[in-house]
mmCIF file of C-alpha atoms in Angstrom:
data_model
loop_
_atom_site.group_PDB
_atom_site.id
_atom_site.type_symbol
_atom_site.label_atom_id
_atom_site.label_comp_id
_atom_site.label_asym_id
_atom_site.label_seq_id
_atom_site.Cartn_x
_atom_site.Cartn_y
_atom_site.Cartn_z
ATOM 1 C CA MET A 200 63.336 130.061 95.160
ATOM 2 C CA ALA A 201 61.855 127.603 97.666
ATOM 3 C CA ALA A 202 59.092 126.741 95.197
ATOM 4 C CA ALA A 203 61.636 126.144 92.434
ATOM 5 C CA ASP A 204 63.692 123.816 94.667
ATOM 6 C CA SER A 205 60.529 121.949 95.575
ATOM 7 C CA ASP A 206 59.682 121.469 91.884
ATOM 8 C CA VAL A 207 63.179 120.075 91.171
ATOM 9 C CA GLU A 208 62.942 117.641 94.074
ATOM 10 C CA HIS A 209 59.503 116.540 92.892
ATOM 11 C CA LYS A 210 60.742 115.934 89.331
ATOM 12 C CA ASP A 211 63.769 113.965 90.625
ATOM 13 C CA ALA A 212 61.465 111.826 92.753
ATOM 14 C CA ILE A 213 59.308 111.046 89.712
ATOM 15 C CA ILE A 214 62.337 110.222 87.529
ATOM 16 C CA MET A 215 63.908 107.972 90.183
ATOM 17 C CA CYS A 216 60.650 106.151 90.892
ATOM 18 C CA GLY A 217 61.279 102.434 90.582
ATOM 19 C CA TYR A 218 65.065 102.709 90.619
ATOM 20 C CA PRO A 219 67.190 101.603 93.586
ATOM 21 C CA LYS A 220 68.496 104.377 95.787
ATOM 22 C CA PRO A 221 72.280 104.579 96.368
ATOM 23 C CA ILE A 222 73.391 104.366 99.995
ATOM 24 C CA SER A 223 76.622 106.324 99.499
ATOM 25 C CA PRO A 224 76.572 110.120 99.038
ATOM 26 C CA PRO A 225 77.103 111.947 95.720
ATOM 27 C CA TYR A 226 80.424 113.568 94.864
ATOM 28 C CA PRO A 227 80.992 116.705 96.976
ATOM 29 C CA VAL A 228 81.089 120.050 95.176
ATOM 30 C CA LEU A 229 84.754 120.469 96.132
ATOM 31 C CA SER A 230 85.766 117.390 94.152
ATOM 32 C CA LYS A 231 85.152 118.994 90.743
ATOM 33 C CA ASP A 232 87.823 121.675 91.144
ATOM 34 C CA VAL A 233 90.265 119.341 92.907
ATOM 35 C CA GLU A 234 89.933 116.648 90.236
ATOM 36 C CA LEU A 235 90.386 119.185 87.434
ATOM 37 C CA ARG A 236 93.593 120.485 89.007
ATOM 38 C CA ARG A 237 94.933 116.970 89.542
ATOM 39 C CA ALA A 238 94.056 115.991 85.973
ATOM 40 C CA ARG A 239 96.071 118.926 84.634
ATOM 41 C CA LEU A 240 99.053 118.026 86.820
ATOM 42 C CA ALA A 241 98.805 114.380 85.742
ATOM 43 C CA ALA A 242 98.725 115.369 82.075
ATOM 44 C CA ALA A 243 101.946 117.339 82.556
ATOM 45 C CA ARG A 244 103.601 114.509 84.503
ATOM 46 C CA SER A 245 102.507 111.930 81.948
ATOM 47 C CA ALA A 246 103.903 113.987 79.083
ATOM 48 C CA ALA A 247 107.278 114.159 80.830
ATOM 49 C CA TYR A 248 107.281 110.534 82.030
ATOM 50 C CA SER A 249 109.980 108.200 80.728
ATOM 51 C CA PHE A 250 109.866 104.478 81.404
ATOM 52 C CA SER A 251 112.919 103.063 83.195
ATOM 53 C CA SER A 252 114.194 99.532 83.702
ATOM 54 C CA ASP A 253 113.855 100.223 87.431
ATOM 55 C CA ASP A 254 110.083 100.274 86.908
ATOM 56 C CA ILE A 255 110.067 96.599 85.859
ATOM 57 C CA ILE A 256 109.152 94.043 88.520
ATOM 58 C CA PHE A 257 109.146 91.058 86.141
ATOM 59 C CA GLU A 258 109.544 90.412 82.439
ATOM 60 C CA ASP A 259 109.470 87.391 80.205
ATOM 61 C CA GLU A 260 108.633 86.768 76.577
ATOM 62 C CA TRP A 261 104.887 87.252 77.145
ATOM 63 C CA LEU A 262 104.462 89.574 80.129
ATOM 64 C CA LEU A 263 105.694 92.724 81.799
ATOM 65 C CA VAL A 264 104.860 93.484 85.432
ATOM 66 C CA VAL A 265 105.632 97.134 86.129
ATOM 67 C CA LYS A 266 105.259 99.792 88.841
ATOM 68 C CA LYS A 267 102.985 102.714 88.052
ATOM 69 C CA PRO A 268 103.665 105.887 90.028
ATOM 70 C CA SER A 269 100.831 107.962 91.440
ATOM 71 C CA GLY A 270 99.690 110.861 89.277
ATOM 72 C CA ILE A 271 100.404 109.108 85.966
ATOM 73 C CA TYR A 272 97.789 107.797 83.546
ATOM 74 C CA CYS A 273 98.135 104.075 82.917
ATOM 75 C CA GLU A 274 98.094 104.587 79.123
ATOM 76 C CA THR A 275 101.321 106.532 79.600
ATOM 77 C CA LEU A 276 103.136 103.288 80.408
ATOM 78 C CA ILE A 277 102.172 101.799 77.045
ATOM 79 C CA SER A 278 103.155 104.886 75.064
ATOM 80 C CA SER A 279 106.463 105.208 76.923
ATOM 81 C CA LEU A 280 107.266 101.521 76.438
ATOM 82 C CA SER A 281 106.330 101.684 72.756
ATOM 83 C CA SER A 282 108.560 104.680 72.118
ATOM 84 C CA SER A 283 111.513 102.917 73.751
ATOM 85 C CA SER A 284 110.869 99.590 72.000
ATOM 86 C CA LYS A 285 113.249 98.555 69.227
ATOM 87 C CA THR A 286 110.774 96.409 67.286
ATOM 88 C CA SER A 287 107.467 97.406 65.701
ATOM 89 C CA THR A 288 106.043 93.940 66.536
ATOM 90 C CA LEU A 289 106.423 94.535 70.282
ATOM 91 C CA GLN A 290 105.000 98.035 69.959
ATOM 92 C CA SER A 291 101.798 96.808 68.300
ATOM 93 C CA ASN A 292 101.218 93.925 70.738
ATOM 94 C CA LEU A 293 101.523 95.767 74.038
ATOM 95 C CA HIS A 294 98.221 95.695 75.937
ATOM 96 C CA LEU A 295 97.140 96.725 79.421
ATOM 97 C CA ALA A 296 95.844 93.642 81.213
ATOM 98 C CA ASN A 297 94.590 95.726 84.137
ATOM 99 C CA ARG A 298 94.023 99.395 84.829
ATOM 100 C CA LEU A 299 94.632 101.667 87.803
ATOM 101 C CA ASP A 300 93.125 105.046 88.575
ATOM 102 C CA ARG A 301 95.293 108.069 87.849
ATOM 103 C CA ASP A 302 96.240 108.622 91.502
ATOM 104 C CA THR A 303 96.640 104.941 92.402
ATOM 105 C CA SER A 304 100.192 103.593 92.413
ATOM 106 C CA GLY A 305 101.363 100.001 92.158
ATOM 107 C CA LEU A 306 101.372 96.926 89.964
ATOM 108 C CA MET A 307 100.227 96.825 86.378
ATOM 109 C CA LEU A 308 100.302 93.908 83.952
ATOM 110 C CA ILE A 309 101.252 94.518 80.334
ATOM 111 C CA THR A 310 101.029 91.697 77.822
ATOM 112 C CA LYS A 311 103.231 91.284 74.751
ATOM 113 C CA SER A 312 101.019 88.952 72.695
ATOM 114 C CA ASN A 313 97.370 88.668 71.747
ATOM 115 C CA LYS A 314 97.205 85.157 73.227
ATOM 116 C CA ALA A 315 98.481 86.274 76.618
ATOM 117 C CA SER A 316 96.198 89.308 76.514
ATOM 118 C CA ALA A 317 93.065 87.247 75.823
ATOM 119 C CA LYS A 318 93.814 84.713 78.564
ATOM 120 C CA LEU A 319 94.551 87.362 81.182
ATOM 121 C CA LEU A 320 91.435 89.306 80.240
ATOM 122 C CA LYS A 321 89.383 86.177 80.894
ATOM 123 C CA ALA A 322 91.210 85.562 84.185
ATOM 124 C CA PHE A 323 90.376 89.092 85.383
ATOM 125 C CA THR A 324 86.770 88.767 84.172
ATOM 126 C CA ASP A 325 86.380 85.442 86.005
ATOM 127 C CA HIS A 326 87.915 86.962 89.187
ATOM 128 C CA LYS A 327 90.787 84.460 89.114
ATOM 129 C CA VAL A 328 93.425 87.130 89.670
ATOM 130 C CA LYS A 329 94.017 87.742 93.394
ATOM 131 C CA LYS A 330 94.819 91.343 94.330
ATOM 132 C CA THR A 331 95.661 93.297 97.456
ATOM 133 C CA TYR A 332 95.675 97.040 97.974
ATOM 134 C CA LEU A 333 97.060 99.265 100.715
ATOM 135 C CA ALA A 334 95.140 102.390 101.677
ATOM 136 C CA LEU A 335 95.833 105.137 104.179
ATOM 137 C CA CYS A 336 92.472 106.323 105.456
ATOM 138 C CA VAL A 337 91.139 109.027 107.738
ATOM 139 C CA GLY A 338 88.106 108.474 109.950
ATOM 140 C CA ASN A 339 86.926 106.787 113.120
ATOM 141 C CA ALA A 340 88.963 103.648 113.735
ATOM 142 C CA PRO A 341 86.744 100.544 113.643
ATOM 143 C CA VAL A 342 86.461 98.189 116.597
ATOM 144 C CA TRP A 343 87.099 95.181 114.369
ATOM 145 C CA GLU A 344 90.488 94.029 113.047
ATOM 146 C CA LYS A 345 89.200 92.151 110.010
ATOM 147 C CA MET A 346 85.907 92.115 108.158
ATOM 148 C CA LYS A 347 84.326 91.264 104.822
ATOM 149 C CA ILE A 348 81.682 93.488 103.278
ATOM 150 C CA SER A 349 79.262 92.753 100.444
ATOM 151 C CA SER A 350 77.195 95.403 98.685
ATOM 152 C CA GLY A 351 75.724 96.518 95.411
ATOM 153 C CA HIS A 352 77.643 98.698 92.937
ATOM 154 C CA GLY A 353 76.578 100.774 89.983
ATOM 155 C CA ARG A 354 76.224 104.160 88.296
ATOM 156 C CA SER A 355 73.675 106.583 89.669
ATOM 157 C CA ARG A 356 71.392 108.756 87.547
ATOM 158 C CA TYR A 357 74.222 111.291 87.140
ATOM 159 C CA GLY A 358 76.818 108.711 86.102
ATOM 160 C CA ALA A 359 78.705 108.591 89.411
ATOM 161 C CA TRP A 360 79.773 105.254 90.878
ATOM 162 C CA ARG A 361 77.864 104.580 94.099
ATOM 163 C CA VAL A 362 77.323 101.878 96.700
ATOM 164 C CA TYR A 363 73.895 100.234 96.708
ATOM 165 C CA SER A 364 72.263 97.898 99.188
ATOM 166 C CA ALA A 365 73.196 94.246 98.759
ATOM 167 C CA SER A 366 69.477 93.533 98.385
ATOM 168 C CA ASP A 367 69.399 95.761 95.262
ATOM 169 C CA VAL A 368 71.818 93.571 93.282
ATOM 170 C CA GLY A 369 70.273 92.772 89.900
ATOM 171 C CA ARG A 370 67.916 95.747 89.824
ATOM 172 C CA VAL A 371 67.914 98.062 86.803
ATOM 173 C CA LEU A 372 69.565 101.485 87.100
ATOM 174 C CA PRO A 373 68.966 104.682 85.105
ATOM 175 C CA GLY A 374 70.575 104.132 81.703
ATOM 176 C CA GLY A 375 69.773 100.427 81.605
ATOM 177 C CA SER A 376 72.680 98.916 83.533
ATOM 178 C CA ARG A 377 72.092 96.800 86.631
ATOM 179 C CA VAL A 378 73.366 96.858 90.186
ATOM 180 C CA LYS A 379 76.235 94.369 90.461
ATOM 181 C CA SER A 380 77.623 92.701 93.558
ATOM 182 C CA ILE A 381 80.993 93.627 95.076
ATOM 183 C CA LEU A 382 82.806 91.882 97.907
ATOM 184 C CA THR A 383 85.885 93.206 99.715
ATOM 185 C CA SER A 384 87.771 91.916 102.747
ATOM 186 C CA PHE A 385 89.640 94.387 104.960
ATOM 187 C CA GLU A 386 92.255 94.118 107.673
ATOM 188 C CA ILE A 387 93.500 96.950 109.866
ATOM 189 C CA LEU A 388 97.303 97.202 109.877
ATOM 190 C CA SER A 389 97.783 100.283 112.057
ATOM 191 C CA VAL A 390 95.871 103.091 113.741
ATOM 192 C CA ASN A 391 97.693 106.361 114.494
ATOM 193 C CA ARG A 392 101.067 104.651 113.899
ATOM 194 C CA ARG A 393 100.249 101.891 116.367
ATOM 195 C CA GLY A 394 100.492 98.598 114.578
ATOM 196 C CA LYS A 395 102.807 96.411 112.580
ATOM 197 C CA PHE A 396 102.993 95.916 108.851
ATOM 198 C CA GLN A 397 102.512 92.280 107.861
ATOM 199 C CA ALA A 398 102.530 90.489 104.538
ATOM 200 C CA PRO A 399 99.156 89.589 102.983
ATOM 201 C CA ASN A 400 97.553 86.336 104.128
ATOM 202 C CA GLU A 401 94.630 85.463 101.892
ATOM 203 C CA GLY A 402 93.832 82.328 103.896
ATOM 204 C CA ASN A 403 93.039 84.274 107.050
ATOM 205 C CA MET A 404 90.560 86.433 105.142
ATOM 206 C CA ASP A 405 88.657 83.532 103.564
ATOM 207 C CA GLU A 406 87.277 82.529 106.948
ATOM 208 C CA LEU A 407 85.539 85.852 107.571
ATOM 209 C CA GLN A 408 81.781 86.048 107.433
ATOM 210 C CA SER A 409 80.436 88.595 104.984
ATOM 211 C CA VAL A 410 78.507 91.611 106.320
ATOM 212 C CA MET A 411 75.808 92.848 103.949
ATOM 213 C CA ALA A 412 75.671 96.590 103.274
ATOM 214 C CA GLU A 413 72.125 97.895 103.528
ATOM 215 C CA GLU A 414 70.530 101.327 103.687
ATOM 216 C CA GLY A 415 70.830 103.039 107.047
ATOM 217 C CA GLY A 416 74.521 103.596 107.738
ATOM 218 C CA SER A 417 78.037 102.224 107.541
ATOM 219 C CA ASN A 418 79.324 98.954 108.966
ATOM 220 C CA ASN A 419 82.246 100.678 110.681
ATOM 221 C CA GLY A 420 81.306 100.015 114.282
ATOM 222 C CA GLY A 421 83.981 102.534 115.263
ATOM 223 C CA THR A 422 84.168 104.920 118.159
ATOM 224 C CA GLU A 423 82.288 108.217 118.012
ATOM 225 C CA GLY A 424 83.975 111.593 118.280
ATOM 226 C CA ASP A 425 85.287 114.615 116.421
ATOM 227 C CA GLU A 426 88.884 113.394 116.400
ATOM 228 C CA LYS A 427 89.768 111.432 113.285
ATOM 229 C CA ASP A 428 92.332 108.647 113.110
ATOM 230 C CA ASP A 429 95.024 107.691 110.584
ATOM 231 C CA ILE A 430 94.119 104.144 109.580
ATOM 232 C CA LEU A 431 96.292 101.923 107.387
ATOM 233 C CA VAL A 432 94.246 99.118 105.857
ATOM 234 C CA ARG A 433 94.812 96.286 103.432
ATOM 235 C CA ALA A 434 91.972 95.439 101.062
ATOM 236 C CA TYR A 435 91.347 92.113 99.345
ATOM 237 C CA PRO A 436 88.809 92.811 96.578
ATOM 238 C CA GLU A 437 87.120 89.570 95.525
ATOM 239 C CA SER A 438 85.400 91.267 92.609
ATOM 240 C CA GLY A 439 86.919 93.836 90.297
ATOM 241 C CA ARG A 440 84.466 96.706 89.979
ATOM 242 C CA THR A 441 85.389 100.320 89.250
ATOM 243 C CA HIS A 442 86.488 102.217 92.394
ATOM 244 C CA GLN A 443 85.499 99.237 94.541
ATOM 245 C CA VAL A 444 88.043 99.712 97.346
ATOM 246 C CA ARG A 445 87.502 103.472 97.399
ATOM 247 C CA LEU A 446 83.729 103.086 97.675
ATOM 248 C CA HIS A 447 83.863 100.444 100.387
ATOM 249 C CA CYS A 448 86.318 102.502 102.458
ATOM 250 C CA GLN A 449 83.895 105.418 102.243
ATOM 251 C CA HIS A 450 80.954 103.230 103.259
ATOM 252 C CA LEU A 451 82.869 101.851 106.234
ATOM 253 C CA GLY A 452 83.451 105.358 107.559
ATOM 254 C CA PHE A 453 87.148 105.822 106.806
ATOM 255 C CA SER A 454 87.595 107.356 103.362
ATOM 256 C CA ILE A 455 91.011 107.179 101.725
ATOM 257 C CA ARG A 456 93.153 110.222 102.471
ATOM 258 C CA GLY A 457 92.975 112.638 99.551
ATOM 259 C CA ASP A 458 90.097 110.790 97.848
ATOM 260 C CA VAL A 459 87.835 113.827 97.592
ATOM 261 C CA LYS A 460 85.346 112.058 95.314
ATOM 262 C CA TYR A 461 84.523 109.599 98.049
ATOM 263 C CA GLY A 462 84.660 111.683 101.200
ATOM 264 C CA GLY A 463 88.424 111.815 101.685
ATOM 265 C CA VAL A 464 90.105 114.846 103.234
ATOM 266 C CA HIS A 465 91.658 117.381 100.875
ATOM 267 C CA GLU A 466 93.979 118.692 103.592
ATOM 268 C CA TRP A 467 95.274 116.740 106.573
ATOM 269 C CA LYS A 468 97.389 117.916 109.496
ATOM 270 C CA GLY A 469 98.375 121.128 107.759
ATOM 271 C CA ARG A 470 99.366 119.522 104.445
ATOM 272 C CA ASP A 471 97.525 119.411 101.122
ATOM 273 C CA CYS A 472 96.736 115.937 99.805
ATOM 274 C CA ASP A 473 97.775 115.950 96.153
ATOM 275 C CA PHE A 474 96.615 112.389 95.473
ATOM 276 C CA HIS A 475 94.602 109.632 97.093
ATOM 277 C CA ALA A 476 96.695 107.231 99.161
ATOM 278 C CA LEU A 477 95.872 103.926 97.454
ATOM 279 C CA HIS A 478 98.482 101.403 96.305
ATOM 280 C CA ALA A 479 98.051 98.222 94.249
ATOM 281 C CA GLU A 480 100.286 96.032 96.374
ATOM 282 C CA SER A 481 100.169 92.510 94.925
ATOM 283 C CA LEU A 482 98.909 90.336 92.075
ATOM 284 C CA SER A 483 98.666 86.541 92.018
ATOM 285 C CA PHE A 484 97.461 84.534 89.023
ATOM 286 C CA GLU A 485 98.137 81.614 86.714
ATOM 287 C CA HIS A 486 100.631 82.570 84.026
ATOM 288 C CA PRO A 487 98.618 82.720 80.769
ATOM 289 C CA ILE A 488 101.202 80.737 78.767
ATOM 290 C CA THR A 489 103.201 78.542 81.160
ATOM 291 C CA GLY A 490 100.311 77.759 83.498
ATOM 292 C CA LEU A 491 102.517 78.320 86.562
ATOM 293 C CA ASP A 492 101.158 80.121 89.627
ATOM 294 C CA VAL A 493 102.940 83.463 89.983
ATOM 295 C CA SER A 494 102.799 86.263 92.573
ATOM 296 C CA PHE A 495 104.238 89.761 92.383
ATOM 297 C CA PHE A 496 104.623 92.556 94.933
ATOM 298 C CA ALA A 497 105.267 96.247 94.425
ATOM 299 C CA PRO A 498 107.526 98.200 96.801
ATOM 300 C CA SER A 499 105.383 100.186 99.234
ATOM 301 C CA PRO A 500 105.205 103.992 98.918
ATOM 302 C CA SER A 501 106.607 106.192 101.678
ATOM 303 C CA TRP A 502 103.206 106.863 103.254
ATOM 304 C CA VAL A 503 102.947 103.168 104.209
ATOM 305 C CA SER A 504 106.124 103.223 106.311
ATOM 306 C CA GLU A 505 105.105 106.580 107.768
ATOM 307 C CA ALA A 506 101.813 105.052 108.931
ATOM 308 C CA CYS A 507 103.522 102.220 110.846
ATOM 309 C CA CYS A 508 105.751 102.593 113.883
ATOM 310 C CA ALA A 509 107.354 99.221 113.090
ATOM 311 C CA THR A 510 109.830 98.600 110.276
ATOM 312 C CA LEU A 511 108.240 97.107 107.188
ATOM 313 C CA ASN A 512 108.690 93.368 106.893
ATOM 314 C CA GLU A 513 110.247 91.960 103.780
ATOM 315 C CA LEU A 514 107.579 90.589 101.475
#
């Protein structure tokens, strides 16, 4: 058996020769069964989901800004809207301008025309849409209050999204894709219910110096110990890569609660975590038709208020 394992490791080393090495760990074995169970539950919830006017944050002739609940596939919003629409023209022109993971709640943009769809797609591609996310994490609380982290991002040999060293950006990965850069700013809102919820302030985050992620450990700088903390953070992703916030939280040493793919706890304080605690809080962009600057905020889920001892401020 030992000889067989040695042969596998040797073959992997030969195959990976010349490719950059990810600095975040692979998916844990536990995640496969957990994700399968959650996918089945989400399929059942999505089949029973019915869009309500209460889910609409904003609507005009070209756009819909809606709230997506956790545990619902984003395509479900389109199908539910289409089935409730009175005109075939609206049904055929509904498009998702952005996407959220199955377990992520919060704001989604749906366009009603091809023109609006094309312009918003370009705005997202050019990183002109400003976004904030709220995440409830578990780990060692960092010593910093705000920080900006830059790293590489790409698919590993087995197709999993991983963090790579910032110095690996541009290098070719197995399959032919390349390591791309990702940049995320973070601020700590509360630790173990000590802290106060505040509205996003993009200006305060622009002044932060970026820390480069390199092989050899996280940039957490937190305290050591077996006791883990509840940490409520706000993330300002400046790029829009797949699972960006989830990956950077993992790299910083405080994975999102319930995010078993990226090191998050499956059970916490005697309760099962049925979803990962990530919420798409706000979107700011130039309206694709009117050209006006617009900003939208989604109501926070209950776990946000539970993580803060102070009453949530009005956004």
